[in-house]
Short mmCIF file of C-alpha atoms in Angstrom, two decimals:
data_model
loop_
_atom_site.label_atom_id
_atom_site.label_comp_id
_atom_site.label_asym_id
_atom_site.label_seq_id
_atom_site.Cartn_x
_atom_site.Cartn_y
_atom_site.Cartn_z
CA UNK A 1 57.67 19.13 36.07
CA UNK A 2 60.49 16.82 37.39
CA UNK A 3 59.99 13.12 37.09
CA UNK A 4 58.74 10.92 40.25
CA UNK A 5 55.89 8.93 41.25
CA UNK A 6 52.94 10.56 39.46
CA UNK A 7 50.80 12.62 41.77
CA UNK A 8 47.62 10.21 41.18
CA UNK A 9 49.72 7.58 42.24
CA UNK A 10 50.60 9.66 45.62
CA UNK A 11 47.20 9.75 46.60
CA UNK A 12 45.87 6.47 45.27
CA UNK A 13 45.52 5.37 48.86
CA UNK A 14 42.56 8.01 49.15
CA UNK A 15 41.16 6.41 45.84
CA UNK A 16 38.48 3.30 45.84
CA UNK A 17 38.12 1.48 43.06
CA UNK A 18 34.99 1.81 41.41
CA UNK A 19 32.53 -0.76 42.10
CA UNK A 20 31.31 -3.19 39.76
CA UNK A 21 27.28 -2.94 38.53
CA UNK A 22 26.15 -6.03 40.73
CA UNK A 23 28.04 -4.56 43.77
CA UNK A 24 26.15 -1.31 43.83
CA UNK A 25 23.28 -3.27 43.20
CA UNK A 26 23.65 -5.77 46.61
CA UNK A 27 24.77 -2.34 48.81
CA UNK A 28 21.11 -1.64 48.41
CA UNK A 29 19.53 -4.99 49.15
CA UNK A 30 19.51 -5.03 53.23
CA UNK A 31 17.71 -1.36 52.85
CA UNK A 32 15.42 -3.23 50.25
CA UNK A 33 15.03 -5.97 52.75
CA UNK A 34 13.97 -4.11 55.46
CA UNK A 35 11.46 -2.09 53.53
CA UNK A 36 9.89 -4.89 51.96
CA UNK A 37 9.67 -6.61 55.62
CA UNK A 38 8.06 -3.72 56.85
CA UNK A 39 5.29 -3.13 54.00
CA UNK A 40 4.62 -7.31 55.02
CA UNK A 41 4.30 -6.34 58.32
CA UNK A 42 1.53 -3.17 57.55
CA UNK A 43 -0.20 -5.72 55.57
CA UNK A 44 -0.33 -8.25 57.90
CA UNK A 45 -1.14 -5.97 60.68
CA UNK A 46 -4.02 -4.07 58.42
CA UNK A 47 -5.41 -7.70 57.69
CA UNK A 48 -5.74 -8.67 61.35
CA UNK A 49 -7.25 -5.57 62.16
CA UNK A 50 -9.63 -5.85 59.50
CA UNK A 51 -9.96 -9.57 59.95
CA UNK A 52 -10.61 -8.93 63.98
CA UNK A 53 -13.42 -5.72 62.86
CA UNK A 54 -15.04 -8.49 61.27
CA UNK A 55 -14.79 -11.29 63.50
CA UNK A 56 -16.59 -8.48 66.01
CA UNK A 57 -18.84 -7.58 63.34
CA UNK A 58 -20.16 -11.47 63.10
CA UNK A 59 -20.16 -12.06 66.59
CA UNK A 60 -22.62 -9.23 66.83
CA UNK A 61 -24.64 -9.80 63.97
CA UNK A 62 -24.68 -13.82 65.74
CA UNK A 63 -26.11 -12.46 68.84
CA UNK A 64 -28.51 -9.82 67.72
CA UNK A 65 -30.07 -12.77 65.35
CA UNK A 66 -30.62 -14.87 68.52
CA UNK A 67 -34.51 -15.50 69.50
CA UNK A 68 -36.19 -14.25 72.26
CA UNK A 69 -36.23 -15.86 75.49
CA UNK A 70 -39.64 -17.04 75.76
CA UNK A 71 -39.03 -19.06 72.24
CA UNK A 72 -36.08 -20.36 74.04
CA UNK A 73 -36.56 -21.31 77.63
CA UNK A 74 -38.34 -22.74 79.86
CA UNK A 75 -41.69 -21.29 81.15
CA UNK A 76 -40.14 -20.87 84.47
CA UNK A 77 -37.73 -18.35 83.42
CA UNK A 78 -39.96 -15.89 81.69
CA UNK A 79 -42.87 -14.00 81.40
CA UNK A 80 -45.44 -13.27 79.13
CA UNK A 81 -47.53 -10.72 80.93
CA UNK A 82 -45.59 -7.60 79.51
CA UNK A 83 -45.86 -7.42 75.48
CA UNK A 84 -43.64 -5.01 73.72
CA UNK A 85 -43.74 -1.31 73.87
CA UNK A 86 -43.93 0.33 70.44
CA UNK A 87 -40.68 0.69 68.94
CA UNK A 88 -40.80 3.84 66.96
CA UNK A 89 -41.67 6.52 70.04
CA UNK A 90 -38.28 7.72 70.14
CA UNK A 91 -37.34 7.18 66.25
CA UNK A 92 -38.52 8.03 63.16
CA UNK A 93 -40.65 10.33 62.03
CA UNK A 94 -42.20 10.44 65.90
CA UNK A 95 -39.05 11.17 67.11
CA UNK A 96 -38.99 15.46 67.11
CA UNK A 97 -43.04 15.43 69.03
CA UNK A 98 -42.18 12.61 71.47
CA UNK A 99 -38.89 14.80 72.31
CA UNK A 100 -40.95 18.20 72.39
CA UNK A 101 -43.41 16.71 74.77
CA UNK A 102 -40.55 14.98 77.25
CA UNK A 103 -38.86 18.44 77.30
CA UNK A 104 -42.09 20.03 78.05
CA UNK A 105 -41.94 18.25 81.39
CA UNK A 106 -38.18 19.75 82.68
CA UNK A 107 -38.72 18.34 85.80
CA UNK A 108 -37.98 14.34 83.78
CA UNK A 109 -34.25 16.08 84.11
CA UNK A 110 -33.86 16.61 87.64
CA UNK A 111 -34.08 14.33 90.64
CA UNK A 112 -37.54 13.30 91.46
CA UNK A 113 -40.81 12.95 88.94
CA UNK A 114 -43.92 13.19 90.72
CA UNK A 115 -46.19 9.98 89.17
CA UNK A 116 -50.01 9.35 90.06
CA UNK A 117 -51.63 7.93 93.07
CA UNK A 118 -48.14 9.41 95.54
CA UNK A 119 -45.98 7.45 93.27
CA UNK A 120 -42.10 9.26 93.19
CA UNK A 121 -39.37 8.03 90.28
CA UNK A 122 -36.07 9.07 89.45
CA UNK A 123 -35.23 11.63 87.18
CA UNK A 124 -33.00 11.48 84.37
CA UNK A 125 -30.59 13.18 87.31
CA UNK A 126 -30.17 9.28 88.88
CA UNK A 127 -28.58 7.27 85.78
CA UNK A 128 -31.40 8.72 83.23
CA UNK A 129 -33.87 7.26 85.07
CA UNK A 130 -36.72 8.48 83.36
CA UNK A 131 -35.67 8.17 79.76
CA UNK A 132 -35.04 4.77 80.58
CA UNK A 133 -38.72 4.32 81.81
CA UNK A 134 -40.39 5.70 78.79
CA UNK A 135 -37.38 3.63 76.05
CA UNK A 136 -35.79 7.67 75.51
CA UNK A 137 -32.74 7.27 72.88
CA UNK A 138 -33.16 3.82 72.45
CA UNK A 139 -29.68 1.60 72.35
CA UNK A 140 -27.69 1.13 69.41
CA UNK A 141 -27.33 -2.49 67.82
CA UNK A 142 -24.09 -2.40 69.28
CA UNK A 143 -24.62 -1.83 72.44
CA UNK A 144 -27.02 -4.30 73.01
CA UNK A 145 -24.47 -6.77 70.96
CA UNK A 146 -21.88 -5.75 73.87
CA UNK A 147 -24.25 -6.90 76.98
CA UNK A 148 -25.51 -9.96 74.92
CA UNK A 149 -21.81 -11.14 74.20
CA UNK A 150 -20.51 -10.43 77.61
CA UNK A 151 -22.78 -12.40 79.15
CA UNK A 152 -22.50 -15.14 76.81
CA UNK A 153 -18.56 -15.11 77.36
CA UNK A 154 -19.35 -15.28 80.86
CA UNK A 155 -21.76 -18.34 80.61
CA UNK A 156 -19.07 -19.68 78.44
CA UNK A 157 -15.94 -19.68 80.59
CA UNK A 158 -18.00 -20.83 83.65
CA UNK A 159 -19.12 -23.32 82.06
CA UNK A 160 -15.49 -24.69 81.05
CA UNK A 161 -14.75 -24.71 84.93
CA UNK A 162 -17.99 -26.65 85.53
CA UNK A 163 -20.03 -23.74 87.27
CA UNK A 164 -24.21 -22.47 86.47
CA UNK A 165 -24.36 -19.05 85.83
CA UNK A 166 -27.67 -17.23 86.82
CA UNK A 167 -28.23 -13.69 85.84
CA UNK A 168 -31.27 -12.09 87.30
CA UNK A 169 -32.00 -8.45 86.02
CA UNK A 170 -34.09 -6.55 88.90
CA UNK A 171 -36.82 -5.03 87.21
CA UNK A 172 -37.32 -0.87 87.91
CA UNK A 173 -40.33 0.33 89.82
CA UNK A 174 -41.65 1.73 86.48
CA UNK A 175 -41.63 -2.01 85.03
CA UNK A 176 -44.37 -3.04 87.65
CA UNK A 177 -45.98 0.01 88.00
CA UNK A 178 -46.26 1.96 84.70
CA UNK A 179 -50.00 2.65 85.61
CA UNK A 180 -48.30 5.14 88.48
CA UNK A 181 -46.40 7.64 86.10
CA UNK A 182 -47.12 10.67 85.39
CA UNK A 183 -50.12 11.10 82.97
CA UNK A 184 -47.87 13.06 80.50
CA UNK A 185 -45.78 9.70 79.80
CA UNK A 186 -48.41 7.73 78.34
CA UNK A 187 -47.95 8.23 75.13
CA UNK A 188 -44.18 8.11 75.18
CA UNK A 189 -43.86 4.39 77.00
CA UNK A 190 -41.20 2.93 74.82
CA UNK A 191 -39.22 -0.60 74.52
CA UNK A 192 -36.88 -0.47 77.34
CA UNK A 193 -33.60 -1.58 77.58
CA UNK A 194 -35.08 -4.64 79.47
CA UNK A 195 -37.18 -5.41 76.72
CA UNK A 196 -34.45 -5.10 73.94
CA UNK A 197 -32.30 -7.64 75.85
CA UNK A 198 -34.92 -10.13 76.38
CA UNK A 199 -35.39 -10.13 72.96
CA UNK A 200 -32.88 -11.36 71.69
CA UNK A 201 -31.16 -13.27 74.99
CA UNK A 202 -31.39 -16.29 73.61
CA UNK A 203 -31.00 -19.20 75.85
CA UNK A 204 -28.98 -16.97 78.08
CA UNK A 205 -29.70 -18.06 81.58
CA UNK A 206 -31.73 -14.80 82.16
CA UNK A 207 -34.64 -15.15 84.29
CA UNK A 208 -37.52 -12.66 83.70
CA UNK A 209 -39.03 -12.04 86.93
CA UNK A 210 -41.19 -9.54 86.11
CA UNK A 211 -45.15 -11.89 85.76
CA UNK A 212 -43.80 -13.27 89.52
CA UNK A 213 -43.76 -10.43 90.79
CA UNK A 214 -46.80 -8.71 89.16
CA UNK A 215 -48.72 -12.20 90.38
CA UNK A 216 -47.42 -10.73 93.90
CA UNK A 217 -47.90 -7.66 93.47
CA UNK A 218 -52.11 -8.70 93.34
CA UNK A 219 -51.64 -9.50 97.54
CA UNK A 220 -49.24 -7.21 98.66
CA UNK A 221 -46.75 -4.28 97.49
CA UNK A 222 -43.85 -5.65 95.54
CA UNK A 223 -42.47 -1.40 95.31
CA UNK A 224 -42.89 1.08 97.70
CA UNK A 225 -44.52 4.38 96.10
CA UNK A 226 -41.49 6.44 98.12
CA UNK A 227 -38.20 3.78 97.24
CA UNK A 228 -36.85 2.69 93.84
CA UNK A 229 -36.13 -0.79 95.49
CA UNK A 230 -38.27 -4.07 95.73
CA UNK A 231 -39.78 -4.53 98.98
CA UNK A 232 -38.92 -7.94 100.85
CA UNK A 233 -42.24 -9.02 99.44
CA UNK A 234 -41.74 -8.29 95.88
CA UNK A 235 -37.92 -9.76 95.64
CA UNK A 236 -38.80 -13.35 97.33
CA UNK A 237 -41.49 -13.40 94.62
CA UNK A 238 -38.71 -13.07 92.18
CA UNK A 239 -36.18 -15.16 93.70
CA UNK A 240 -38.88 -18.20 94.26
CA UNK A 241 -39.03 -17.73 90.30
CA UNK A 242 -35.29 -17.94 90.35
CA UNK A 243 -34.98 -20.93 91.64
CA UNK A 244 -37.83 -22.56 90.16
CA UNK A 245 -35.99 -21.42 86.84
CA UNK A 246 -32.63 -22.57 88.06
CA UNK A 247 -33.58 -25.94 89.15
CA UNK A 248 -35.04 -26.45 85.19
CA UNK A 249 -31.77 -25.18 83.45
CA UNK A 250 -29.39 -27.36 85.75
CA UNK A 251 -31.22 -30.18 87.01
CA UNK A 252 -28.29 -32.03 88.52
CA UNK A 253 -26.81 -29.37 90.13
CA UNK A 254 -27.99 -28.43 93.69
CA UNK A 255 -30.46 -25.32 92.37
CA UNK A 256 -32.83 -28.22 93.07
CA UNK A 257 -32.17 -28.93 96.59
CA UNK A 258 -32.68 -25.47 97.69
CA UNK A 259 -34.93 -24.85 100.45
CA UNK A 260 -37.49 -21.81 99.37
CA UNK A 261 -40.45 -21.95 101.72
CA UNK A 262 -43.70 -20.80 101.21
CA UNK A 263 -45.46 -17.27 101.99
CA UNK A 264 -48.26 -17.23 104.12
CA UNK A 265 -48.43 -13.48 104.32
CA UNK A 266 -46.95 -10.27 104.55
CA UNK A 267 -46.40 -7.77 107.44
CA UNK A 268 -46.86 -3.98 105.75
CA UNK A 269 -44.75 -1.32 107.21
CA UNK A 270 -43.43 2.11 107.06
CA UNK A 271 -41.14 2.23 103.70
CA UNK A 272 -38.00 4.10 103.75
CA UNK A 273 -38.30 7.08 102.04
CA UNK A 274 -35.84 7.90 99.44
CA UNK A 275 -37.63 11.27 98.25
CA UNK A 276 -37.49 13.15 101.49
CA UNK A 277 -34.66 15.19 100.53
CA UNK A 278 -36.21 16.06 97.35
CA UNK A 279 -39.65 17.51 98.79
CA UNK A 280 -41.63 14.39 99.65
CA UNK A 281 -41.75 14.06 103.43
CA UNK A 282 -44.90 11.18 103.52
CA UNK A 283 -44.53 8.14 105.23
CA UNK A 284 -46.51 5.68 103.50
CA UNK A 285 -47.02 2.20 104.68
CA UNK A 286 -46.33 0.24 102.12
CA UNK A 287 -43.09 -1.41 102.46
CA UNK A 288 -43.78 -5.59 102.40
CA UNK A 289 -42.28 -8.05 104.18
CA UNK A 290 -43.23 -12.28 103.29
CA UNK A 291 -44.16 -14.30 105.86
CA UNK A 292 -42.56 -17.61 105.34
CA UNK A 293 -43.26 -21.17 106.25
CA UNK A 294 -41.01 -22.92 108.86
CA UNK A 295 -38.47 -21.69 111.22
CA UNK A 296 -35.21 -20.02 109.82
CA UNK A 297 -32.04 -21.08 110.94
CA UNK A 298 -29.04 -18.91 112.27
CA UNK A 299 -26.29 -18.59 109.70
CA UNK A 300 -22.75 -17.55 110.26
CA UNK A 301 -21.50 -14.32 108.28
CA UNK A 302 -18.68 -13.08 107.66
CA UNK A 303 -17.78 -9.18 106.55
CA UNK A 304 -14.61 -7.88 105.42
CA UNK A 305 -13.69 -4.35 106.11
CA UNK A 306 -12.23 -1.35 103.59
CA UNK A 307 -9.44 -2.44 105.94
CA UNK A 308 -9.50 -5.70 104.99
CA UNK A 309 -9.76 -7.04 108.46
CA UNK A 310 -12.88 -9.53 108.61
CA UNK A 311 -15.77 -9.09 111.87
CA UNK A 312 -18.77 -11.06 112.39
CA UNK A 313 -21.62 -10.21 110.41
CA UNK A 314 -25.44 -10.82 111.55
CA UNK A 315 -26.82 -13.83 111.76
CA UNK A 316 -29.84 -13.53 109.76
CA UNK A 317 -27.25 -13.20 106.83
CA UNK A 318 -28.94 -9.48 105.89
CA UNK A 319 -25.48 -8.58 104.62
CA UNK A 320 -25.80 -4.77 103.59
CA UNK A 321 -24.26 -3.55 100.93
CA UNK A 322 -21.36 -1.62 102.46
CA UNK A 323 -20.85 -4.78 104.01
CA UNK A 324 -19.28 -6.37 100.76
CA UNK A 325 -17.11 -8.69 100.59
CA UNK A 326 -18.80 -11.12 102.92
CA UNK A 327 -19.80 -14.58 103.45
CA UNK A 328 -22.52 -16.83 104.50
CA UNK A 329 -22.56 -20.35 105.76
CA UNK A 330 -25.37 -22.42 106.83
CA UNK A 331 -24.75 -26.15 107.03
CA UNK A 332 -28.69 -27.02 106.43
CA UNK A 333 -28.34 -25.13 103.02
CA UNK A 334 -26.93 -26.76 99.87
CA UNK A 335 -24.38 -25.81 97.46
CA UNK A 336 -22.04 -22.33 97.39
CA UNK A 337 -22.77 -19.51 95.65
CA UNK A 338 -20.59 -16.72 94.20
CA UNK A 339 -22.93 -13.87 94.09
CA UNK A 340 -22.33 -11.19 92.32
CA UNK A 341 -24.94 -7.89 93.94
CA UNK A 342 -25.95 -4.16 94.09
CA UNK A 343 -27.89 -2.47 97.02
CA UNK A 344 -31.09 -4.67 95.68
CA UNK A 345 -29.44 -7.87 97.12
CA UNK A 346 -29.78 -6.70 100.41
CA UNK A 347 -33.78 -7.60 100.26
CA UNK A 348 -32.59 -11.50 99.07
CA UNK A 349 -29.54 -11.64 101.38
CA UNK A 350 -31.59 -13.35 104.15
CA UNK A 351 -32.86 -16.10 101.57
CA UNK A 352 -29.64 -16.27 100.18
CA UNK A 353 -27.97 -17.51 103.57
CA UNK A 354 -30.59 -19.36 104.13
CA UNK A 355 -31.03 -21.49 101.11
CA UNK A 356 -27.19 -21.92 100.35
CA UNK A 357 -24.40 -23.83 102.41
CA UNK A 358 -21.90 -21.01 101.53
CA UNK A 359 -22.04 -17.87 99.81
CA UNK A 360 -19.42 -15.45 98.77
CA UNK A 361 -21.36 -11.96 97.75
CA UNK A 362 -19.37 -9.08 96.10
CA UNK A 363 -20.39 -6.06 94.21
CA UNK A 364 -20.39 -6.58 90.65
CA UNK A 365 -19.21 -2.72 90.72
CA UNK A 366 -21.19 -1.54 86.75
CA UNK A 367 -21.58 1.83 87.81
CA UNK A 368 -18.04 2.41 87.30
CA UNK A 369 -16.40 1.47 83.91
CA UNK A 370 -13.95 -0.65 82.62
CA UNK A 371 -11.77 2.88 81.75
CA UNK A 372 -12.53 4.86 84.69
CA UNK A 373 -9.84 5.35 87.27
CA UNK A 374 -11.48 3.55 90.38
CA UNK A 375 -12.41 0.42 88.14
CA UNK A 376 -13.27 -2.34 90.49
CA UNK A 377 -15.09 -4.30 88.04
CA UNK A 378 -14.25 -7.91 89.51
CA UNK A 379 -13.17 -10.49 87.22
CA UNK A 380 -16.02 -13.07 87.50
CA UNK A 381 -14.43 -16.39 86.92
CA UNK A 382 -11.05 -15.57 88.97
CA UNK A 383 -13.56 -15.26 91.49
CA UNK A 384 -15.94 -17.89 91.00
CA UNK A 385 -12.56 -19.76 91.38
CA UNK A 386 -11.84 -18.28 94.59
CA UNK A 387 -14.89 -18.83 96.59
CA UNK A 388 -15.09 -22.29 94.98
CA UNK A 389 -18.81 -21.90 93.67
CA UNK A 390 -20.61 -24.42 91.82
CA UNK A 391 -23.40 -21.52 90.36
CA UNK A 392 -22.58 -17.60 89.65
CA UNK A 393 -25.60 -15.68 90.76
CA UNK A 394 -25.51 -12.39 88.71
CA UNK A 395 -28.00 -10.05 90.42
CA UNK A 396 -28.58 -6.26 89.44
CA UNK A 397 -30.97 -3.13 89.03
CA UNK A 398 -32.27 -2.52 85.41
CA UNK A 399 -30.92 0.54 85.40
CA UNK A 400 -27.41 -0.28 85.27
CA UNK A 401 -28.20 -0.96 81.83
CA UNK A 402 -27.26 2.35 81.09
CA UNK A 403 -23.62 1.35 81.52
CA UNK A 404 -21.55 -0.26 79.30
CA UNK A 405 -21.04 -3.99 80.34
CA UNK A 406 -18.01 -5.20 81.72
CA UNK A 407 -14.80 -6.53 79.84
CA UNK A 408 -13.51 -10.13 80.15
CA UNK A 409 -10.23 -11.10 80.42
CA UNK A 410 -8.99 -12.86 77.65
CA UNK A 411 -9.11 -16.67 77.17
#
């Protein structure tokens, strides 16, 4: 082979020089880096997940260990006419012969359940209506934890901004009237959902209405046996109690300087009759209406449309319940009031304008949840904000209880 550059010298331009022991070593060290970085961050994120599952885990053991409210409030707030139903109908070893002898009844599933004496209830059809009356599948620890933290949340952040919370819980038809029915369900009355809460609300500002209202219900009819609502008669019992509650818990604010006049009677009526598509076509009188002491005084209202266009509402301040959003003023009453309602505030709308300056009533919206598409679950204390309310009056039907409570908004 002739002589020249050697061939290894030719290509020694393609040729790298091989790399020392340390420098192969640091070519690895961002790759290390980055996987060590990344294990820290799975740790880290494990840990907060775990440390968050138990910050949930003693916020709910905190609230389920709370005492009952009659250990806790004032005797204005509750009752102690309605002892605990037996716990273990619908667990245990009862559980299989309390189910046999609800499913022996299949009507309990449908719409309406004939009771005694002309009484109608829901069905299990109308937000499980009847396995709500008789404490059926009893809640889990945790969801009574959710309801008791949500509300204490709620009393929390108002507080912060200065405002009384209220929450009034309108007791079923079967709460007042167990001894109407049906025959089959005495032996399955269980603790319902009502009962579980109050037992462990705390000092909550939950006022039990229920021994007002069975005091009423000695005079005059506090349900109709034909309409799942209060009558007039039966809902100024309970809000009387209210305030007489709300006046104890906040006794600077102006709960005290509400004007609640006394009842002198009660007019009895035809009720409206809720059954009459569902094969009950009586028209019994016994829908009640309070006679009050004193003349009332027109009120200005206010509704806003789906549009939102506002219109004059009446001036008794009966705001319906397709009438929400709407306000009340009345410049005898005293305070404002964000009130937060179903279709059961439309019995207490009247005393609502009537005892408060201003109110600002919306739906509190529970029968749709926080995850369902048409969620119009209001955020209370934006709102409370809004209408510039020194008390939140939280007002709804028992049976909403069968919904999970609402979410707040972070802190």
């Amino acid at each position: 082979m002739s002589s020249g550059t050697p061939l290894h010298r030719v290509h020694a331009v393609e040729q790298e020089k091989p790399r020392s022991r340390a420098r192969r070593i640091w070519h690895f060290v961002p790759l290390t880096v980055l996987m060590v970085i990344v294990l820290v961050l799975a740790i880290i994120g494990a840990s907060t997940r775990i440390a968050m599952h138990e910050a949930a885990a003693q916020q709910q053991r905190a609230v389920l260990a709370q005492p009952s409210q009659q250990t806790s409030l004032p005797q204005s707030c509750t009752s102690t006419g309605f002892p605990a139903h037996p716990k273990d109908i619908w667990t245990g070893a009862r559980t299989a012969d309390s189910e046999a002898k609800f499913a022996a009844h299949p009507d309990a599933q449908g719409m309406r359940v004939q009771g005694r004496d002309g009484f109608d209830f829901w069905g299990d059809a109308q937000s499980q209506n009847m396995s709500q009356a008789l404490g059926r599948a009893p809640w889990l620890d945790s969801q009574l934890a959710q309801w008791l933290i949500y509300f204490d949340g709620l009393d929390r952040q108002l507080r912060k901004d200065g405002r009384d919370l209220v929450i009034v819980v309108a007791p079923a038809k079967w709460e007042l009237y167990r001894d109407r029915l049906p025959e089959w369900t005495d032996g399955l009355q269980g603790r319902t959902h009502l009962e579980q809460f109050l037992e462990h609300s705390g000092d909550l500002p939950v006022v039990d209405v229920r021994d007002a209202m069975e005091k009423a219900r000695q005079n005059a009819p506090v349900y109709s046996s034909v309409n799942s609502h209060w009558t007039p008669y039966g809902a100024y019992a309970a809000w009387r109690q209210t305030v007489a509650c709300a006046s104890v818990l906040y006794p600077e604010s102006s709960w005290g300087k509400l004007a609640v006049p006394a009842v002198t009677g009660a007019t009895i009526s035809v009720a409206p009759n809720e059954f009459s598509a569902f094969g009950d076509s009586s028209s019994p009188e016994d829908w009640a209406t309070p006679t009050t002491a004193g003349q009332q005084t027109a009120v200005h209202s206010t509704i806003t449309g789906a549009d939102g266009v506002e219109k004059a509402g009446p001036s008794d301040g009966s705001v319906g319940l397709l009438d929400l959003p709407a306000r009340t003023a009345n410049p005898l009453g005293a305070g404002r009031a964000l009130i937060l309602r179903d279709s059961t505030g439309e019995a207490l709308a009247p005393s609502w304008a009537q005892a408060f300056q201003d109110t600002c009533q919306i739906r509190h919206n529970l029968d749709y949840s926080d995850k369902s598409a048409n969620n119009t679950r209001p955020d209370v204390v934006a709102e409370a904000k809004k209408c510039g309310a020194d008390a939140v009056l939280y007002v709804f039907t028992e049976r909403y209880f069968s919904q999970a409570p609402p979410s707040l908004p972070v802190e």
